Coordinates of C-alpha atoms and ligand atoms in Angstrom, one line a residue:
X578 CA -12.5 -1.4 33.4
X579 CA -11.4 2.1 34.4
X580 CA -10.7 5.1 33.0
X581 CA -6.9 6.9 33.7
X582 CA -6.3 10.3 33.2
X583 CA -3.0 10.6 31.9
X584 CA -0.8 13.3 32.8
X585 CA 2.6 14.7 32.3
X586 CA 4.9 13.8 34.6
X587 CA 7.4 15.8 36.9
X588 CA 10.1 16.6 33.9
X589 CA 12.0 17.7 35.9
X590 CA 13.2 21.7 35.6
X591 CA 11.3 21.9 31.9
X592 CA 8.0 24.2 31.0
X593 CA 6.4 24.5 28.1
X594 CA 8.1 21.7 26.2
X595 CA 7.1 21.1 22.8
X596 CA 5.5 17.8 21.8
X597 CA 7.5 16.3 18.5
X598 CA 6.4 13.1 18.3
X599 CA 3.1 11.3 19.4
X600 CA 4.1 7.6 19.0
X601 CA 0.5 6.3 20.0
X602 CA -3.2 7.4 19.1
X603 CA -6.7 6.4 19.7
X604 CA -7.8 2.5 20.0
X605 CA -3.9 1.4 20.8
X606 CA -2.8 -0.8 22.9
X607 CA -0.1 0.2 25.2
X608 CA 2.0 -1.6 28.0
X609 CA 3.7 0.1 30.9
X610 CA 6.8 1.3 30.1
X611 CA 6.3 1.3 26.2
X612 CA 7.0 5.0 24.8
X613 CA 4.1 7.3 24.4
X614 CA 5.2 10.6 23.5
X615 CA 8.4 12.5 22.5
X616 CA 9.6 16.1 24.4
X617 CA 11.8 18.4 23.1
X618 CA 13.4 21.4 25.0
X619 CA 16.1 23.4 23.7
X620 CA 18.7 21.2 25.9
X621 CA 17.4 17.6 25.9
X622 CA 14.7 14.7 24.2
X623 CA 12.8 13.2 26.5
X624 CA 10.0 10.2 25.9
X625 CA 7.4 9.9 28.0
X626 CA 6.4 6.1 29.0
X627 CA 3.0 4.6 29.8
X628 CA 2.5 4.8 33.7
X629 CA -0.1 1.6 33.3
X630 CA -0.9 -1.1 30.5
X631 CA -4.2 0.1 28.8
X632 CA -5.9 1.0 25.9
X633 CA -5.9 4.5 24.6
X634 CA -9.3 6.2 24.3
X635 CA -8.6 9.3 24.1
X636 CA -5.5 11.6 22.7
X637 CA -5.6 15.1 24.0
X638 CA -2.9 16.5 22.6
X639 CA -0.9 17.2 19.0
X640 CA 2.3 17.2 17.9
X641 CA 3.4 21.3 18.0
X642 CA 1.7 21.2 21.5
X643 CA 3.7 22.7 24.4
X644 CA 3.2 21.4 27.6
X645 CA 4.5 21.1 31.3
X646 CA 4.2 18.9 33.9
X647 CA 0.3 18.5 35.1
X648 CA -0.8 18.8 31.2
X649 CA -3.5 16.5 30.3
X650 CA -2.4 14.3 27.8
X651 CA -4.8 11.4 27.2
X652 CA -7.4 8.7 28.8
X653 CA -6.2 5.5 29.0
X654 CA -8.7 2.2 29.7
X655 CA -7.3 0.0 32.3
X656 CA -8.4 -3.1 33.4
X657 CA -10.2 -3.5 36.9
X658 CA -10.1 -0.4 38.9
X659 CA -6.6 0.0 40.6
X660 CA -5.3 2.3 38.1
X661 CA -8.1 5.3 38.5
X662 CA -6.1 7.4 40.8
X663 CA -6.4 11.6 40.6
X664 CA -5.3 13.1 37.5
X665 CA -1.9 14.0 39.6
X666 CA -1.4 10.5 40.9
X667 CA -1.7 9.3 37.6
X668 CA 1.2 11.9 36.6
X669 CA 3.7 10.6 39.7
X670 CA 2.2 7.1 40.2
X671 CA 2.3 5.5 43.7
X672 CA 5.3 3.6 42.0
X673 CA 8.6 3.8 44.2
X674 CA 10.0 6.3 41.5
X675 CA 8.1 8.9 39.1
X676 CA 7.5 7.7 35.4
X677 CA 10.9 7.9 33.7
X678 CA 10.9 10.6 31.5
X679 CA 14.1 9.7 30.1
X680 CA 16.8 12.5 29.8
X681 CA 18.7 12.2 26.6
X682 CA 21.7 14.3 26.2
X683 CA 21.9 15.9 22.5
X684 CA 22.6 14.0 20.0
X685 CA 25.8 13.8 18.1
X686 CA 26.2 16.4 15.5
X687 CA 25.8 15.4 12.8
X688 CA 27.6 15.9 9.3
X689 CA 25.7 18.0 6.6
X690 CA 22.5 16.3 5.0
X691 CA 23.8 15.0 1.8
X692 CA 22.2 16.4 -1.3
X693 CA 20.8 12.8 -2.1
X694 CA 19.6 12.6 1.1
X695 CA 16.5 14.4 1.6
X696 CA 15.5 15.5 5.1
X697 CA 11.8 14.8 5.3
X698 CA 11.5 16.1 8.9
X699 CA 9.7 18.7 8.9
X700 CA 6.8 17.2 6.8
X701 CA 6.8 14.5 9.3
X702 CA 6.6 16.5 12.0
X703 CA 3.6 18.5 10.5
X704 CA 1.8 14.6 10.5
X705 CA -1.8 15.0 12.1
X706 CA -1.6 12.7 15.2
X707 CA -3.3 9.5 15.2
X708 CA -1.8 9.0 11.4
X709 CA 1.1 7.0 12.3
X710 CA 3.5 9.6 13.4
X711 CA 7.6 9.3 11.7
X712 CA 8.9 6.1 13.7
X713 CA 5.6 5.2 15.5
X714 CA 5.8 2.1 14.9
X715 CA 9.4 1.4 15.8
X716 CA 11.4 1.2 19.0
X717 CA 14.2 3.3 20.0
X718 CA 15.2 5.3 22.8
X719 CA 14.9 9.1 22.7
X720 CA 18.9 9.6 21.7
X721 CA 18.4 7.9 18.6
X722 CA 15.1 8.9 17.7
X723 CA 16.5 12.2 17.8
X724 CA 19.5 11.1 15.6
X725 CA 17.2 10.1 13.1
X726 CA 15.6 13.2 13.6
X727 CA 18.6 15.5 12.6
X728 CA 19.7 12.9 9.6
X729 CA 16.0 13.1 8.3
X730 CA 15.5 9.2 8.5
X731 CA 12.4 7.6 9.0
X732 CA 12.5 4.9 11.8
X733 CA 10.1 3.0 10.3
X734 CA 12.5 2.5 7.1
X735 CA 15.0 1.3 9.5
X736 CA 15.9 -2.4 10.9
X737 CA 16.1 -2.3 14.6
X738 CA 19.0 -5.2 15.6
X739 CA 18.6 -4.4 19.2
X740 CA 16.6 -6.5 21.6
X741 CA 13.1 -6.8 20.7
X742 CA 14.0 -5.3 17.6
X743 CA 15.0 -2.4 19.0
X744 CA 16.2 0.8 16.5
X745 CA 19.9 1.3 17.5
X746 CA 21.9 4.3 16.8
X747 CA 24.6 1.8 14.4
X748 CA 21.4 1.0 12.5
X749 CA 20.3 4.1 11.5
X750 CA 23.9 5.1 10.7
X751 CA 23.8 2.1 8.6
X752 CA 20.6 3.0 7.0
X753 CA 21.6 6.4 5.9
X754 CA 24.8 4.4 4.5
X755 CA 23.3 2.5 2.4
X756 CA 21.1 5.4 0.9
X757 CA 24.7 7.2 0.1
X758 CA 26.1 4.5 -1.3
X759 CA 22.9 4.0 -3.8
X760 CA 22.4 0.6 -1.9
X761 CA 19.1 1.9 -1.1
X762 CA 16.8 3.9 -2.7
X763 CA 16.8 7.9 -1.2
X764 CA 13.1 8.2 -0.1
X765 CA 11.1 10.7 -2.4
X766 CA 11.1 13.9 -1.1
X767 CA 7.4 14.9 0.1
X768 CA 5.9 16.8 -2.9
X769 CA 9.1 17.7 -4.4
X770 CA 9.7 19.9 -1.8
X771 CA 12.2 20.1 1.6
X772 CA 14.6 17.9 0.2
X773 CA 17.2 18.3 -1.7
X774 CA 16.6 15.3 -4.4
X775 CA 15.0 15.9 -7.7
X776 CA 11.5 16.5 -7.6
X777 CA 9.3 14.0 -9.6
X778 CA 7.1 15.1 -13.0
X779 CA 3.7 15.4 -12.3
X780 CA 1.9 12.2 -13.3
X781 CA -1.6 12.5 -15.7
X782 CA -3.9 10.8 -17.2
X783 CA -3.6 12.3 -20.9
X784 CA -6.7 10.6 -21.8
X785 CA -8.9 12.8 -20.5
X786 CA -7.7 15.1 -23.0
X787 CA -7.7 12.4 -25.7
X788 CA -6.7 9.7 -27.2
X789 CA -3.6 8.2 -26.7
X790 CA -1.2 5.1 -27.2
X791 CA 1.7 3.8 -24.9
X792 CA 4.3 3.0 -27.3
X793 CA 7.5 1.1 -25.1
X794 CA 11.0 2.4 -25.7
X795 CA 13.1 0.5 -27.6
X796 CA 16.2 -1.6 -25.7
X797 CA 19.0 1.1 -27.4
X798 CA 16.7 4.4 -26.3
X799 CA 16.3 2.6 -22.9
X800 CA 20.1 2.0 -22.5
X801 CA 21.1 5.5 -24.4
X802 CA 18.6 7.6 -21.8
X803 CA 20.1 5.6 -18.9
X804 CA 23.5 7.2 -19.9
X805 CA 22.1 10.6 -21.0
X806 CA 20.0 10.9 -17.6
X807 CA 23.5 10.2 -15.3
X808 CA 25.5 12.8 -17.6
X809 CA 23.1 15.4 -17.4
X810 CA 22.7 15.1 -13.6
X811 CA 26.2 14.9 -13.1
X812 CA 28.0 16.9 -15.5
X813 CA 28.1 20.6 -15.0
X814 CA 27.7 21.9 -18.2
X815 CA 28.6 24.8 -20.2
X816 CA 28.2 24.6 -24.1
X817 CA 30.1 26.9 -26.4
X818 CA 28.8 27.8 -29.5
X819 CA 30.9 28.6 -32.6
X820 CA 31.3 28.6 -36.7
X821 CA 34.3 27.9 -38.8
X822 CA 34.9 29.2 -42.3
X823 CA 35.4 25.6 -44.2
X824 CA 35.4 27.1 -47.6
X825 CA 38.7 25.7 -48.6
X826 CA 38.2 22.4 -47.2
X827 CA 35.0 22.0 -49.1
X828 CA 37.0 22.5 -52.0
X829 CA 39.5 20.1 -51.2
X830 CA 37.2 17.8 -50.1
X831 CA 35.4 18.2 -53.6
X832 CA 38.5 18.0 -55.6
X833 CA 39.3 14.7 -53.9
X834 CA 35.7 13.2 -53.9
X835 CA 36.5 11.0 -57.0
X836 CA 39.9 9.7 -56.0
X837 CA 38.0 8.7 -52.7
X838 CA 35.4 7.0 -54.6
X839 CA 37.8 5.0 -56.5
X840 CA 39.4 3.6 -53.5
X841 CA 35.7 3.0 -52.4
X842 CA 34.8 5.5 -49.8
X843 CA 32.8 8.6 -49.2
X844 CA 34.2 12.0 -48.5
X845 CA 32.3 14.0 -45.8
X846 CA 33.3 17.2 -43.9
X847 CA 33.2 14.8 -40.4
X848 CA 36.6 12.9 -41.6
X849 CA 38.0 16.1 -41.2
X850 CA 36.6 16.9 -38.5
X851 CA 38.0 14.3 -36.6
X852 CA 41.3 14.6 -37.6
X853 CA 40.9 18.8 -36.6
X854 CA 39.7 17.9 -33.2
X855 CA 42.6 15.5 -32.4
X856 CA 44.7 18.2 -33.1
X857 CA 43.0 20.6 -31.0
X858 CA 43.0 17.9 -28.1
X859 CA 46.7 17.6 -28.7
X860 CA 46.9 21.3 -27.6
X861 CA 44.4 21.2 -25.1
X862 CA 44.5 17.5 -23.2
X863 CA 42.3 18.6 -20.7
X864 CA 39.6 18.2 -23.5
X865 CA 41.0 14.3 -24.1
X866 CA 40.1 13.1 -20.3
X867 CA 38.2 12.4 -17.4
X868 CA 37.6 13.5 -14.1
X869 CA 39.1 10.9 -11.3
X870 CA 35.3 9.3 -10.0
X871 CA 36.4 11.2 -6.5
X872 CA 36.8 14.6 -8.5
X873 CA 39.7 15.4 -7.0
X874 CA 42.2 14.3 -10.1
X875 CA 42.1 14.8 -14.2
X876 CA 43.3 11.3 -16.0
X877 CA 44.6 12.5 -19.3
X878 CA 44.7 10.2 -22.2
X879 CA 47.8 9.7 -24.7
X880 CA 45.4 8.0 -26.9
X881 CA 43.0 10.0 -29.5
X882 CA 40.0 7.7 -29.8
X883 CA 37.2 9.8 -31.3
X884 CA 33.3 8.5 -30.4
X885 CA 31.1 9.2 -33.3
X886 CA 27.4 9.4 -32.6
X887 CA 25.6 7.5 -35.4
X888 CA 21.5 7.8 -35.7
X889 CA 19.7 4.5 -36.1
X890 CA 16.4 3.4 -36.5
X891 CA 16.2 2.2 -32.7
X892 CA 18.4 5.0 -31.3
X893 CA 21.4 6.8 -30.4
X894 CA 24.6 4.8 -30.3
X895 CA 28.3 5.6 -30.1
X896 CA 30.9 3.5 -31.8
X897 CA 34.6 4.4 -31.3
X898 CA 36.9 5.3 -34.1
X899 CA 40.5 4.5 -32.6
X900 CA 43.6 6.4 -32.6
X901 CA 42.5 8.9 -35.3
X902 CA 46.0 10.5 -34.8
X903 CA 47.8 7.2 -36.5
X904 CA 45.4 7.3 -39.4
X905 CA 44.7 9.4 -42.4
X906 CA 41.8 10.8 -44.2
X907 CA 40.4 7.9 -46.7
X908 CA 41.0 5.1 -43.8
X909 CA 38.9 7.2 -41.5
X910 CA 36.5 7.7 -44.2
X911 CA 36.3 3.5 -44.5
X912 CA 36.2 3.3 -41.0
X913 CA 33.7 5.7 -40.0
X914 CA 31.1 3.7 -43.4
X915 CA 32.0 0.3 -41.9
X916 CA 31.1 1.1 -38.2
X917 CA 27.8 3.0 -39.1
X918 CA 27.1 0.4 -41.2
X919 CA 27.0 -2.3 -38.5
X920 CA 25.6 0.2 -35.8
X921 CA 22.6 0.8 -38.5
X922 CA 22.3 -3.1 -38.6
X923 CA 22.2 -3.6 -34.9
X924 CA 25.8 -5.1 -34.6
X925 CA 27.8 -3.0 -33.3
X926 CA 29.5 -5.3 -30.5
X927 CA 30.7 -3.5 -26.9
X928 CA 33.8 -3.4 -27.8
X929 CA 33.2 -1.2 -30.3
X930 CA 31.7 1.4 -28.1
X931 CA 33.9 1.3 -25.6
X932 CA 37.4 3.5 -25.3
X933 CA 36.8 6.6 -26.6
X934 CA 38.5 9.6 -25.1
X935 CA 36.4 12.7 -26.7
X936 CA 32.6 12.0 -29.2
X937 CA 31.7 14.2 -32.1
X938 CA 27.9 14.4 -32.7
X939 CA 27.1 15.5 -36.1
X940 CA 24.0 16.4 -37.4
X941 CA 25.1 18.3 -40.8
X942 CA 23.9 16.0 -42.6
X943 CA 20.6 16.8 -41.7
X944 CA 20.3 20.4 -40.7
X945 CA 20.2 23.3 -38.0
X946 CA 21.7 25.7 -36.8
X947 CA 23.2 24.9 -33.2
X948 CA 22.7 22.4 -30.8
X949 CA 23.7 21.6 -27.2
X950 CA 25.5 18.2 -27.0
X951 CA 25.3 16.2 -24.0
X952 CA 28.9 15.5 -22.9
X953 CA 29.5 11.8 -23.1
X954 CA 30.6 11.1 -19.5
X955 CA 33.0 10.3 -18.0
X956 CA 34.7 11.8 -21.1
X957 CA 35.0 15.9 -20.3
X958 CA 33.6 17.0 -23.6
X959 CA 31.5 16.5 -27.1
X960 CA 31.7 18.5 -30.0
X961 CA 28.2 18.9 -32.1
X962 CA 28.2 19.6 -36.1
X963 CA 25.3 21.6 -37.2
X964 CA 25.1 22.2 -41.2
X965 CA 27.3 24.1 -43.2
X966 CA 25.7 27.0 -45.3
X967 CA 26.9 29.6 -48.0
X968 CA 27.3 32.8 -46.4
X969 CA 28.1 36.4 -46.9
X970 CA 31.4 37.4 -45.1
X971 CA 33.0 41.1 -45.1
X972 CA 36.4 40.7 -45.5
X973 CA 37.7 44.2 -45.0
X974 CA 36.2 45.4 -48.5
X975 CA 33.4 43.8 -49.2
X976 CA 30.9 40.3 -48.6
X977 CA 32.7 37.1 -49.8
X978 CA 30.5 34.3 -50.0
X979 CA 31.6 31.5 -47.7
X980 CA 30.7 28.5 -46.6
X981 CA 30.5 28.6 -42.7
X982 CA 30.0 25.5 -40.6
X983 CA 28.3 26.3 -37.1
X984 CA 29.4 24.2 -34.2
X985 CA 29.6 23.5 -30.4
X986 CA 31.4 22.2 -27.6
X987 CA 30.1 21.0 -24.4
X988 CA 32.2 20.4 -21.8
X989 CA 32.5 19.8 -18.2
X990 CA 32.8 22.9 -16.3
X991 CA 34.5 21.4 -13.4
X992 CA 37.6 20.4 -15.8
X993 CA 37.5 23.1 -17.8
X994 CA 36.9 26.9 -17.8
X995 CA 35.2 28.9 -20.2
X996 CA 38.5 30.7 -21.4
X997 CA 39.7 27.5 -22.1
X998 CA 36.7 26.5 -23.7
X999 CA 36.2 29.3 -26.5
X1000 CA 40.3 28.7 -27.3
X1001 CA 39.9 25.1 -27.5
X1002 CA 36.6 26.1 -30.2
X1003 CA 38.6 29.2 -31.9
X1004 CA 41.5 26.7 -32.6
X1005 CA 39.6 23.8 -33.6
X1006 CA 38.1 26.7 -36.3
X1007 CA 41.1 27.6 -37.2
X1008 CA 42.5 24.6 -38.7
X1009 CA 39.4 23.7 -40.2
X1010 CA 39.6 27.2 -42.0
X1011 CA 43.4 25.8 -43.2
X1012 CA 43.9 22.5 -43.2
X1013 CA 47.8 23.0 -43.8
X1014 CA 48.5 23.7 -39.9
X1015 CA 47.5 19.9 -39.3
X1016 CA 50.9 19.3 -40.8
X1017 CA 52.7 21.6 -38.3
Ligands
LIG1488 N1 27.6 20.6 -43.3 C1 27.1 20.5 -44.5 N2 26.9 19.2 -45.1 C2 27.3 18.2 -44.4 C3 27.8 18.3 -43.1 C4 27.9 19.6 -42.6 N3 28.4 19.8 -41.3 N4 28.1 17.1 -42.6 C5 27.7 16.2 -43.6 N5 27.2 16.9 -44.6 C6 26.8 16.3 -45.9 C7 27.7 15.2 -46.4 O1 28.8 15.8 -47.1 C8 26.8 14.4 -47.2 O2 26.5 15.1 -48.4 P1 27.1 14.6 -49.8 O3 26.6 13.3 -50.0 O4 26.6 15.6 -50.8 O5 28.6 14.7 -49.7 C9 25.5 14.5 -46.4 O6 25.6 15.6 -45.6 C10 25.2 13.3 -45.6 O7 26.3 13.0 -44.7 P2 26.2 11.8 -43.7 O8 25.4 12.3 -42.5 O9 25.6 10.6 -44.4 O10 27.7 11.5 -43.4 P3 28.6 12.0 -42.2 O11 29.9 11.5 -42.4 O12 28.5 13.5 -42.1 O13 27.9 11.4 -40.9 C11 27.1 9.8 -39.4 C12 28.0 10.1 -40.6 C13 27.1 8.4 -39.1 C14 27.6 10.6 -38.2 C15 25.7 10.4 -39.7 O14 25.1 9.6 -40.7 C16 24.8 10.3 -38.5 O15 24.3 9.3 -38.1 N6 24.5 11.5 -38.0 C17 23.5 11.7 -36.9 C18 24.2 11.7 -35.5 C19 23.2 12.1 -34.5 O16 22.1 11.6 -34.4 N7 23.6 12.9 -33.5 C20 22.7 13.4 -32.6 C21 23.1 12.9 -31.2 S1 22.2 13.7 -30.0 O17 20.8 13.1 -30.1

């Protein structure tokens, strides 16, 4: 056994290159040839092979190092004694040629780091040697590595196809692919940070502030959050918050609460509503579509089919009420008991949920003020009932009491604008405050 002093190689016209990658450490194994350690210059990535087959015993450098040809890099344990040659021998062995420190032109340029695509490079490159360096354990030659480099993928996430296993450049475009096209999951960004994906909630142990009990969601708050998760992510949203004077329709709605009951249904301000909002939609179709999945087109619907978001015992669900244009106020008013009926009992079917073209999420039955809807997506927008209350109005002369129902509309802000937004509110108000101009 004898210990080599390895060297850096003549590197040609290069000084003071920096050391990116160390792809060995302490107590490896190396043959001649394999890969050692990475260089980087302004103008070229260069790996620097093992001059003999050995054992490494000792690293001498880091990643962030700069170095130049003549640098002591590490010891390596060879077997008998015919690699133990000076330090610069072992730099230029008595091989015909010098080590090849393979010249790699720059790699291609590469498009703009997607935002699901997190670029982990410079944690990896901030790696203590010895701790499994980015790609250490994978093969590739210095053009690639560096591709992966500039993407942000980690070799070792990657399947080499080449020879031996090898990491070609196809497979790492393939990798990053698959992590665009959501084949493969995007890998976490290091502590939330440097990348561009969405940083993760702390985890903790809320025992050790006392006691506690993991309760598992239900299947409907599972399938419901699933939905509420993608909107929120995807949707830019812009809520706008607004109150209508419903005075008049109260009354009418009181006046007609017995003929209703007689024909078997229930009168409530959401009936309404509905037929209000298809109105408005009429006047502003941008509100009674969806986005094109490449964002580049608006499909508007001819159809009014009105989601209504109905509270059950194990969640949130949204049957559809369909076209609420054809229909008038006491069939709405049987259609809207029958389906929240069956979505109370659990049997709302998916047909049933499926079609709509705008939702209404009321909660004035309950209470509050204002709330911020979630749009329904792929739908553009969601309308939110908060409770009506008696209130003091100035009409010019004096305070009127009136009975003012607060409201909102969140939309997507990529469809629509917020001009657009606070007409489409002030008209769906105003037709609410006279129910006449739905004859118009
Ligand atoms: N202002 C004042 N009172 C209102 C009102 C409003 N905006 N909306 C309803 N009311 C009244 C009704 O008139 C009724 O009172 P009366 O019996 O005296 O007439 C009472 O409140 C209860 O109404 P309701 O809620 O049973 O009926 P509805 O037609 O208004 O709503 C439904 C039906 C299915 C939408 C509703 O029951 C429901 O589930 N709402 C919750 C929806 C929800 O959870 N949304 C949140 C989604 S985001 O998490």
């Amino acid at each position: 056994m004898a210990i080599m002093q390895f060297h850096i190689p003549d590197i040609g016209d290069f000084d003071s290159v920096d050391v990116i990658e160390i792809l060995v450490g302490e107590g490896d194994t190396v043959n001649v040839d394999d890969s050692m350690i990475t260089l980087e210059s302004d103008k070229a990535t260069m790996e620097i092979p093992a001059p003999v087959s050995g054992k490494i015993v000792k690293m001498a450098i880091s990643v962030g190092d700069k170095v130049s040809e003549g640098t002591y890099v590490c010891d390596i344990e060879v077997a008998g004694d015919a690699a133990a040659p000076a330090p610069k021998e072992a730099a230029k062995p008595a091989a015909p040629e010098a080590p090849k420190a393979e010249k790699t032109v720059e790699a291609p340029k590469a498009a703009p780091a997607p935002a699901a695509a997190p670029a982990p490079v410079a944690a990896a490159e901030q790696k203590p040697v010895n701790k499994q360096p980015m790609g250490a354990a994978s093969h590739a030659s210095p053009s690639v590595r560096a591709f992966a480099r500039k993407l942000g993928a980690d070799l070792t996430e990657v399947k080499g196809t080449g020879p031996k296993g090898r990491v070609q450049l196809a497979d790492v475009e393939s990798y990053i692919k698959s992590i665009l096209t959501g084949a493969k999951a995007a890998p976490a960004a290091a502590g939330g940070q440097g990348g561009m994906g969405i940083p993760p909630v702390p985890q903790i142990d809320f025992s050790q502030f006392g006691a506690t009990e993991t309760v598992e969601l239900g299947r409907i708050k599972k399938i419901s959050g699933k939905f509420l998760h993608t909107s929120w992510l995807n949707v830019p949203h812009v809520t706008q918050f607004d109150e209508c004077d419903i005075t008049e329709m109260d009354q009418f709605r009181q006046d007609m609460k017995g003929a209703a009951e007689k024909q078997g249904v229930k009168l409530t301000p959401l009936v309404f509503v509905m037929k209000a909002v298809v109105k408005a939609l009429q006047d502003f179709p941008n509100f009674n579509a969806s986005l094109s999945p490449d964002g580049q087109s608006l499909i508007k619907k001819s159809y009014y089919n009105i989601g209504i978001a109905v509270d059950t015992p194990n969640g949130l669900v949204v049957p559809v009420v369909r076209n609420v244009d054809q229909k008038g106020i006491y069939e709405l008013s049987r259609e809207l008991m029958v389906i929240s009926a069956k979505a109370r009992d659990g049997k709302l079917t998916p047909a049933d949920m499926s079609g709509g073209s705008f939702t209404i999420s009321s909660l004035g039955g309950i209470g509050g003020t204002q709330f911020t809807p979630i749009v329904n997506a792929p739908e553009v927008a969601i309308m939110g009932l908060s409770k009506a209350k008696m209130q003091p109005v100035w009409n010019g002369k004096e305070f009127e009491p009136r009975l003012m129902m607060p409201f909102s509309v969140s939309y997507d802000h990529r469809v629509v604008d917020g001009a657009e937004g606070v007409r489409f509110t002030t008209t769906v108000g105003q037709y609410l405050t006279d129910l006449r101009q739905l004859l118009l």
